[in-house]
Amino acid sequence: MLWGKGTAMCRKIFSFVLFFVLLMLLCTGCIGKPASGGGASAPSPEPSSSEELTPEVQSAYRQYLEPLLENGALMNSWTGTPQGIESGDLYGTAKDLEIVDALLEEDGLTLTAEVYGVVLRNPETGEETITNGDWVVENTIAVQTPYDSPHFPYIPLGAAAVKMQDPALTSGPAYLSCVWEPYENPGRRYLEAKTAELSDRLAASGKPDLSGYDRRLVDHVYKVIASQRLIGGPEDITLWDLENLCTRLTINYEVAEDFTDQRLVDPPVLDAGLLRLMPNLRSFTTYYPLADYGVFEGMDRLEYLGLCIDGETTLDLSTLRVGKAETLSIDGFRQDVAIDLSGCDVNTLHINSWVAAVTGFRGCESVKNLEFNNTRSDTRIISAETFPNAEHIRMAFFSDTPRVRDFSRLASFGEDVEIDLTLTYQAANNKTVESLAGVRLDHLTLDPKDGQWPLDEPDPALVEKVKARQVEWLEPYS
C-alpha cells in the first residue's frame, strides 16, 4: 500500500519535470522550428496588445488627449500636425471624452476615445445642431445624459482614434494622426438607445392625468423628458418619467409663456402642484412665486432648492415644507419676509436681498450652516436660540450708507461654532464694529474702501478690541 502511494508520487514528479522541460524548450525556440533545410517559417504578426482600461489607466491616458480635446483636434481627421475645428462657431464643441481602447503597438500607441458634447434637437422635425453650448437654436432641446452620469449633461458625438509615439519612449505624447468618425444624428442615436433601455419600465408605468396641472409646467416637464428619451408629446408622460427623469428643474421666463417686461414687477404665480409627482427631485430653482410652497414636503433627495423671487409680489412662505434639502437658498426678494422652517429639514440656509429684510426666523433647528448676506434685517435675529444647532455662520454685508448692524447676539453662540463676518464699504462703520464687543469671531474681513465715497472708518483701535482669530483688511482694486 505504501509502495503504491510512492509510485504515484514519482509519476506526478516525473510528469511535472517533463512539462517544465518542454516549456523551457518551447520558450527557447527548440520546439516548433522547422528542421534544418526545411521550408521558411510563417512570418510573425506585428506585436500589439489592448491594455486593460482600469480607472488609473484611463486617467493616465486621458491626459495625453486633453490638449486635443481643448483645441477641437479630436473632432478632425489629420496626419502630422493636429488640426482643430475650422468653424469658429464650433470651437470648444468637444466637452468631454472617455478612453474606450488603448492599443500598444511596436511603432506606437493608439488611443480611441468617445467624444462628448452638446446637441440641440428639434423634437418636432428631428433636426439636430451641434453647438459649443454658448448659443441656442429656437424650438430645440439640449439632449443630455442623466444627472448622475459621469459625463452629464453631454452626449457622445463620435469616436476619435489618435496614434502617437509611445510616450514612455519620448518626453511626452508626439501625435502622429487622428481618425475622427462622427456619429450620424448623435442626438437621436443617443435617445433611441436610452429609450430602448427604458422600454420595459416605461411600458409598466401608468400615465397620470395632467389636465388639472399648470400647463406651463407640464410643457416644461415634457421638454425635460424629451431631452433624455424619445417621447411623442406631453400626453405620453409616465409616472416613471416624473419620478426618474425629472431630477433638475429651473423655472424661468422660458417656462412662463406670458412673460413681459411688466412681469418683472409683478411676476406670474405658478401652480407647482405637479412637483408632488417628482419625489426624486434633486435640484429646483424658481424665479417666479409659487402658489404653494408645500410641494417639496415629500422630497428627501434635494441637493439644492432655490427661491429667487425678484419682484414686487409679497413672498409668502407660510406654506413652506421641505422633506430634506442640503441647501435652501432664498434670494432676491424685494418685500420683507418671515422665514418659518417648521416641518423642514434643511442643512444649509442661504439668505440674500439688497432691499428687503427678514423679519424673523422660526423652526431652524435643522440648520447647521447659515449664510446670511446683506438684507435690511435687524441682525439681532441671528442667535443661538434661533439656530441652536448651527456649526458655521458666514455673513457678508455691503452698504452704500453707514447703516448700523447690531451683531451683539452672536455672543450667544458657543466656541464650537465657526463665525465668519465680512463688512464692505460703509457697512464697515464704527458703530457696527462696536456691536462686536464680546463676540468671538473666527474671521473678520474689512473692506471699507470698496466704493466711491468711503468713510474714514472703522477705527483700527475699535477693531483691535474684537475677539477675532484672524482680521483681514482688504485694499481697493487699483
XYZ file of N, CA and C in Angstrom, residues 232-419:
564
model
N -43.499 61.188 -27.639
C -44.345 61.820 -28.646
C -44.848 63.193 -28.259
N -45.217 63.384 -27.004
C -45.765 64.658 -26.548
C -46.100 64.579 -25.082
N -46.618 65.671 -24.494
C -46.951 65.675 -23.067
C -47.910 64.554 -22.672
N -48.747 64.132 -23.621
C -49.716 63.079 -23.310
C -49.037 61.726 -23.068
N -47.769 61.577 -23.441
C -47.057 60.313 -23.266
C -46.189 60.294 -22.008
N -46.278 61.332 -21.193
C -45.508 61.359 -19.939
C -46.003 60.261 -19.006
N -45.076 59.501 -18.443
C -45.432 58.444 -17.492
C -44.999 58.834 -16.083
N -45.541 58.100 -15.117
C -45.122 58.330 -13.737
C -43.643 58.027 -13.565
N -43.146 57.028 -14.311
C -41.729 56.697 -14.223
C -40.881 57.869 -14.692
N -41.309 58.544 -15.748
C -40.596 59.733 -16.223
C -40.497 60.778 -15.121
N -41.642 61.047 -14.481
C -41.682 62.093 -13.459
C -40.814 61.729 -12.259
N -40.756 60.455 -11.948
C -40.023 60.024 -10.762
C -38.527 59.870 -11.016
N -38.122 59.660 -12.275
C -36.732 59.325 -12.544
C -36.012 60.257 -13.504
N -36.704 60.878 -14.440
C -36.058 61.757 -15.399
C -36.179 63.226 -15.028
N -37.101 63.531 -14.145
C -37.277 64.924 -13.711
C -36.530 65.107 -12.389
N -35.245 65.349 -12.489
C -34.418 65.492 -11.295
C -33.840 66.890 -11.153
N -33.862 67.688 -12.231
C -33.344 69.061 -12.187
C -34.303 69.961 -12.957
N -34.892 70.926 -12.288
C -35.838 71.838 -12.933
C -35.477 73.277 -12.593
N -35.587 74.158 -13.591
C -35.408 75.591 -13.394
C -36.583 76.310 -14.024
N -37.303 77.070 -13.227
C -38.476 77.802 -13.718
C -38.055 79.245 -13.959
N -37.896 79.602 -15.250
C -37.512 80.961 -15.615
C -38.483 81.518 -16.648
N -38.108 82.608 -17.317
C -39.033 83.260 -18.242
C -39.396 82.362 -19.421
N -38.557 81.376 -19.760
C -38.880 80.478 -20.848
C -40.053 79.569 -20.490
N -40.242 79.328 -19.215
C -41.352 78.487 -18.769
C -42.638 79.299 -18.722
N -42.556 80.546 -18.231
C -43.730 81.420 -18.151
C -43.967 82.053 -19.515
N -44.820 81.479 -20.327
C -45.018 81.917 -21.715
C -45.593 83.322 -21.805
N -46.296 83.749 -20.774
C -46.906 85.077 -20.813
C -45.976 86.135 -20.226
N -44.674 85.862 -20.243
C -43.692 86.794 -19.696
C -43.629 88.084 -20.517
N -43.675 89.227 -19.847
C -43.483 90.527 -20.482
C -42.615 91.366 -19.564
N -42.234 92.545 -20.033
C -41.432 93.422 -19.183
C -42.165 93.764 -17.892
N -43.481 93.895 -17.987
C -44.265 94.231 -16.817
C -44.177 93.136 -15.760
N -43.972 91.894 -16.229
C -43.930 90.771 -15.302
C -42.710 90.825 -14.392
N -41.710 91.627 -14.759
C -40.560 91.793 -13.872
C -40.994 92.398 -12.546
N -42.003 93.253 -12.613
C -42.508 93.901 -11.411
C -43.539 93.023 -10.722
N -44.388 92.388 -11.516
C -45.449 91.547 -10.978
C -45.390 90.180 -11.652
N -44.430 89.329 -11.271
C -44.258 88.057 -11.960
C -45.450 87.126 -11.766
N -45.737 86.292 -12.760
C -46.886 85.391 -12.645
C -46.661 84.336 -11.574
N -47.726 83.978 -10.894
C -47.662 82.933 -9.877
C -47.850 81.585 -10.562
N -47.021 80.643 -10.209
C -47.040 79.332 -10.848
C -47.624 78.295 -9.899
N -48.571 77.521 -10.420
C -49.109 76.395 -9.661
C -48.153 75.220 -9.868
N -47.395 74.894 -8.838
C -46.365 73.858 -8.954
C -46.819 72.524 -8.392
N -48.117 72.266 -8.377
C -48.637 71.009 -7.829
C -48.067 69.778 -8.496
N -47.667 69.894 -9.763
C -47.098 68.751 -10.481
C -45.833 68.231 -9.812
N -45.145 69.092 -9.072
C -43.907 68.674 -8.409
C -44.138 67.568 -7.384
N -45.355 67.442 -6.903
C -45.647 66.390 -5.926
C -45.484 64.997 -6.527
N -45.483 64.913 -7.855
C -45.295 63.630 -8.533
C -43.822 63.369 -8.839
N -42.929 64.204 -8.302
C -41.493 64.078 -8.568
C -40.725 63.948 -7.251
N -40.874 62.837 -6.548
C -40.244 62.699 -5.221
C -38.724 62.648 -5.268
N -38.140 62.381 -6.431
C -36.681 62.253 -6.519
C -36.004 63.504 -7.064
N -36.699 64.623 -7.015
C -36.130 65.878 -7.482
C -34.862 66.193 -6.695
N -33.790 66.508 -7.427
C -32.504 66.805 -6.780
C -32.236 68.305 -6.713
N -32.634 69.022 -7.752
C -32.352 70.453 -7.814
C -33.553 71.176 -8.400
N -33.987 72.231 -7.724
C -35.124 73.028 -8.206
C -34.859 74.497 -7.923
N -34.988 75.309 -8.978
C -34.819 76.756 -8.846
C -35.989 77.433 -9.530
N -36.601 78.380 -8.861
C -37.686 79.139 -9.475
C -37.421 80.632 -9.343
N -37.687 81.343 -10.436
C -37.584 82.806 -10.444
C -38.977 83.436 -10.391
N -39.975 82.607 -10.134
C -41.359 83.070 -10.042
C -41.972 82.533 -8.766
N -42.871 83.299 -8.150
C -43.510 82.819 -6.926
C -44.399 81.620 -7.216
N -44.491 80.722 -6.230
C -45.331 79.544 -6.350
C -46.612 79.739 -5.560
N -47.666 79.119 -6.033
C -48.944 79.217 -5.330
C -48.886 78.484 -3.994
N -48.061 77.426 -3.919
C -47.972 76.625 -2.700
C -46.538 76.135 -2.564
N -45.885 76.477 -1.451
C -44.514 76.044 -1.222
C -44.454 74.753 -0.413
N -45.594 74.118 -0.252
C -45.625 72.834 0.439
C -45.395 71.658 -0.500
N -45.142 71.925 -1.797
C -44.982 70.839 -2.772
C -43.685 70.061 -2.570
N -42.793 70.565 -1.713
C -41.498 69.903 -1.502
C -41.505 68.989 -0.284
N -42.629 68.858 0.392
C -42.651 68.145 1.662
C -42.364 66.655 1.503
N -42.631 66.063 0.341
C -42.379 64.639 0.141
C -41.020 64.343 -0.453
N -40.182 65.340 -0.591
C -38.874 65.152 -1.228
C -37.781 65.078 -0.171
N -36.928 64.078 -0.285
C -35.824 63.949 0.681
C -34.474 63.800 -0.003
N -34.411 64.102 -1.328
C -33.140 63.995 -2.047
C -32.688 65.341 -2.614
N -33.338 66.392 -2.207
C -32.994 67.706 -2.726
C -31.583 68.116 -2.298
N -30.767 68.400 -3.289
C -29.442 68.939 -3.015
C -29.475 70.466 -3.003
N -30.384 71.020 -3.808
C -30.472 72.484 -3.875
C -31.913 72.884 -4.155
N -32.420 73.785 -3.350
C -33.741 74.372 -3.549
C -33.572 75.880 -3.539
N -33.767 76.505 -4.707
C -33.548 77.935 -4.831
C -34.826 78.706 -5.103
N -35.154 79.651 -4.233
C -36.303 80.532 -4.405
C -35.759 81.927 -4.685
N -35.673 82.267 -5.966
C -35.084 83.544 -6.386
C -36.203 84.449 -6.889
N -36.930 85.029 -5.978
C -38.126 85.793 -6.328
C -37.793 87.282 -6.356
N -37.519 87.793 -7.541
C -37.124 89.192 -7.705
C -38.292 89.965 -8.304
N -39.194 90.406 -7.477
C -40.362 91.148 -7.944
C -41.046 91.829 -6.783
N -42.065 92.630 -7.095
C -42.770 93.373 -6.059
C -43.806 92.530 -5.328
N -44.059 91.319 -5.836
C -45.038 90.446 -5.205
C -44.562 90.041 -3.804
N -45.457 90.098 -2.826
C -45.118 89.682 -1.472
C -44.813 88.197 -1.451
N -43.689 87.838 -0.873
C -43.269 86.442 -0.812
C -43.823 85.822 0.466
N -44.850 84.988 0.322
C -45.483 84.339 1.460
C -44.971 82.907 1.553
N -44.094 82.665 2.525
C -43.512 81.341 2.700
C -44.174 80.570 3.833
N -45.376 80.963 4.201
C -46.047 80.316 5.330
C -46.368 78.854 5.045
N -46.464 78.470 3.766
C -46.785 77.084 3.425
C -45.534 76.231 3.204
N -44.338 76.819 3.365
C -43.106 76.121 3.032
C -42.928 74.853 3.860
N -42.747 73.736 3.159
C -42.435 72.454 3.776
C -41.385 71.773 2.899
N -40.347 71.273 3.527
C -39.275 70.618 2.783
C -38.932 69.308 3.473
N -39.060 68.183 2.732
C -38.718 66.892 3.314
C -37.284 66.863 3.784
N -36.355 67.160 2.870
C -34.949 67.283 3.220
C -34.224 67.957 2.076
N -33.404 68.948 2.391
C -32.629 69.660 1.381
C -31.257 69.972 1.935
N -30.247 69.740 1.119
C -28.895 70.086 1.535
C -28.762 71.601 1.652
N -29.301 72.339 0.651
C -29.226 73.797 0.667
C -30.562 74.400 0.267
N -31.039 75.328 1.053
C -32.201 76.146 0.716
C -31.710 77.568 0.557
N -31.904 78.133 -0.638
C -31.472 79.499 -0.920
C -32.688 80.376 -1.183
N -32.804 81.450 -0.418
C -33.882 82.421 -0.605
C -33.214 83.732 -0.974
N -33.392 84.158 -2.223
C -32.549 85.214 -2.773
C -33.386 86.210 -3.578
N -32.984 87.483 -3.517
C -33.538 88.493 -4.405
C -34.865 89.089 -3.997
N -35.452 88.664 -2.902
C -36.787 89.137 -2.523
C -36.767 90.641 -2.258
N -37.852 91.303 -2.658
C -37.964 92.763 -2.544
C -38.948 93.199 -1.467
N -39.640 92.245 -0.897
C -40.567 92.544 0.194
C -40.102 91.809 1.439
N -40.289 92.417 2.607
C -39.885 91.771 3.856
C -40.551 90.403 3.981
N -39.823 89.471 4.564
C -40.325 88.106 4.634
C -39.984 87.502 5.987
N -40.900 86.699 6.504
C -40.650 85.904 7.704
C -40.377 84.480 7.245
N -39.355 83.850 7.826
C -38.951 82.517 7.389
C -39.228 81.524 8.512
N -40.155 80.619 8.242
C -40.533 79.591 9.203
C -40.181 78.238 8.595
N -39.172 77.580 9.158
C -38.733 76.283 8.643
C -39.289 75.123 9.460
N -40.348 75.367 10.213
C -41.003 74.268 10.929
C -41.497 73.256 9.892
N -41.186 71.991 10.115
C -41.567 70.978 9.144
C -40.606 70.885 7.979
N -39.452 71.524 8.105
C -38.441 71.482 7.041
C -37.142 70.904 7.600
N -36.462 70.124 6.791
C -35.151 69.599 7.151
C -34.148 70.208 6.173
N -33.430 71.235 6.627
C -32.513 71.986 5.772
C -31.154 72.046 6.440
N -30.119 71.638 5.733
C -28.776 71.638 6.301
C -28.115 73.015 6.202
N -28.180 73.628 5.006
C -27.581 74.945 4.773
C -28.661 75.921 4.338
N -28.752 77.050 5.017
C -29.713 78.090 4.676
C -28.957 79.304 4.169
N -29.268 79.697 2.935
C -28.632 80.864 2.323
C -29.676 81.952 2.149
N -29.365 83.166 2.630
C -30.276 84.302 2.549
C -29.549 85.478 1.906
N -30.214 86.144 0.941
C -29.630 87.352 0.367
C -30.727 88.239 -0.214
N -30.655 89.511 0.087
C -31.515 90.519 -0.527
C -30.838 91.863 -0.378
N -30.961 92.696 -1.401
C -30.364 94.025 -1.354
C -31.318 95.083 -0.807
N -32.617 94.794 -0.795
C -33.569 95.862 -0.475
C -34.576 95.493 0.603
N -34.659 94.225 0.985
C -35.693 93.812 1.930
C -35.067 93.151 3.149
N -35.916 92.864 4.126
C -35.446 92.332 5.404
C -36.103 91.001 5.716
N -35.394 90.193 6.498
C -36.001 89.034 7.138
C -36.481 89.500 8.500
N -37.782 89.398 8.722
C -38.340 89.938 9.964
C -38.236 88.965 11.130
N -38.008 87.694 10.829
C -37.894 86.721 11.910
C -37.653 85.319 11.389
N -37.100 84.463 12.275
C -36.862 83.058 11.965
C -37.624 82.196 12.958
N -38.114 81.052 12.454
C -38.714 80.042 13.327
C -38.362 78.666 12.780
N -38.312 77.678 13.654
C -38.154 76.289 13.233
C -36.847 75.991 12.536
N -35.757 76.624 12.956
C -34.469 76.468 12.267
C -33.549 75.472 12.965
N -34.116 74.522 13.684
C -33.304 73.583 14.447
C -32.427 72.707 13.549
N -32.832 72.465 12.318
C -32.052 71.569 11.442
C -30.879 72.268 10.779
N -30.850 73.583 10.810
C -29.831 74.340 10.078
C -28.477 74.232 10.776
N -27.486 73.733 10.030
C -26.124 73.657 10.552
C -25.232 74.752 9.981
N -25.542 75.176 8.770
C -24.746 76.224 8.122
C -25.668 77.375 7.719
N -25.356 78.551 8.207
C -26.139 79.743 7.866
C -25.272 80.695 7.057
N -25.762 81.065 5.875
C -25.104 82.060 5.040
C -26.074 83.234 4.892
N -25.740 84.329 5.548
C -26.667 85.463 5.633
C -25.970 86.691 5.066
N -26.449 87.159 3.914
C -25.778 88.253 3.219
C -26.711 89.440 3.007
N -26.186 90.625 3.264
C -26.882 91.887 3.008
C -28.213 91.930 3.747
N -29.277 92.292 3.108
C -30.626 92.495 3.659
C -30.662 93.732 4.563
N -31.858 94.170 4.855
C -32.079 95.284 5.794
C -32.518 94.755 7.157
N -32.208 93.527 7.437
C -32.699 92.864 8.649
C -32.073 93.446 9.909
N -32.807 93.299 10.991
C -32.250 93.518 12.316
C -31.433 92.272 12.623
N -30.123 92.388 12.603
C -29.263 91.206 12.715
C -29.294 90.556 14.094
N -30.001 91.155 15.019
C -30.142 90.520 16.329
C -31.005 89.260 16.261
N -31.677 89.027 15.121
C -32.485 87.804 14.982
C -31.593 86.571 14.820
N -30.293 86.787 14.604
C -29.365 85.665 14.455
C -28.741 85.380 15.816
N -29.196 84.299 16.431
C -28.734 83.970 17.781
C -28.765 82.462 17.968
N -28.172 82.013 19.071
C -28.153 80.583 19.367
C -29.548 80.058 19.671
N -30.428 80.926 20.147
C -31.806 80.491 20.391
C -32.521 80.180 19.077
N -32.215 80.955 18.046
C -32.862 80.761 16.748
C -32.227 79.614 15.986
N -30.896 79.481 16.072
C -30.162 78.438 15.360
C -29.373 77.600 16.373
N -30.068 76.758 17.131
C -29.418 76.045 18.242
C -28.387 75.009 17.798
N -28.454 74.550 16.560
C -27.537 73.510 16.098
C -26.583 74.008 15.019
N -26.403 75.322 14.965
C -25.506 75.898 13.967
C -24.070 75.457 14.229
N -23.352 75.188 13.143
C -21.941 74.836 13.228
C -21.060 75.877 12.545
N -21.607 76.529 11.522
C -20.817 77.521 10.788
C -21.749 78.642 10.336
N -21.385 79.874 10.641
C -22.173 81.042 10.245
C -21.277 81.946 9.402
N -21.718 82.211 8.174
C -20.987 83.111 7.277
C -21.903 84.285 6.963
N -21.403 85.496 7.182
C -22.202 86.689 6.924
C -21.369 87.699 6.146
N -22.015 88.358 5.190
C -21.334 89.382 4.394
C -22.318 90.509 4.131
N -21.869 91.742 4.377
C -22.756 92.898 4.219
C -22.037 94.002 3.451
N -22.749 94.530 2.459
C -22.268 95.677 1.700
C -23.307 96.780 1.854
N -22.826 98.014 2.119
C -23.746 99.149 2.232
C -23.130 100.374 1.602
N -23.972 101.157 0.913
C -23.512 102.456 0.408
C -23.985 103.584 1.317
N -24.507 103.209 2.491
C -24.818 104.157 3.567
C -24.337 103.519 4.870
N -24.009 104.333 5.872
C -23.477 103.773 7.124
C -24.569 103.166 8.002
N -25.327 102.219 7.452
C -26.371 101.558 8.233
C -25.711 100.755 9.351
N -26.246 100.884 10.546
C -25.672 100.187 11.696
C -26.315 98.807 11.814
N -25.488 97.821 11.962
C -25.967 96.456 12.194
C -25.461 96.010 13.559
N -26.362 95.430 14.312
C -26.056 95.030 15.684
C -25.781 93.523 15.708
N -24.539 93.165 15.960
C -24.158 91.752 15.979
C -23.975 91.224 17.395
N -24.504 91.915 18.361
C -24.260 91.537 19.756
C -24.784 90.148 20.090
N -25.866 89.714 19.430
C -26.449 88.416 19.763
C -25.587 87.250 19.278
N -24.568 87.550 18.477
C -23.656 86.480 18.063
C -22.876 85.938 19.256
N -22.817 86.711 20.323
C -22.118 86.269 21.532
C -22.808 85.079 22.190
N -24.055 84.800 21.799
C -24.791 83.686 22.403
C -24.315 82.325 21.888
N -23.569 82.305 20.776
C -23.091 81.039 20.220
C -21.852 80.561 20.981
N -21.736 79.253 21.108
C -20.592 78.678 21.795
C -19.332 78.733 20.946
N -18.212 78.390 21.563
C -16.926 78.466 20.883
C -16.782 77.408 19.787
N -17.662 76.398 19.780
C -17.579 75.364 18.755
C -18.236 75.798 17.446
N -18.845 76.972 17.431
C -19.486 77.488 16.216
C -18.507 78.419 15.514
N -18.198 78.135 14.254
C -17.294 78.980 13.482
C -18.076 80.134 12.871
N -17.619 81.349 13.117
C -18.335 82.538 12.643
C -17.393 83.392 11.798
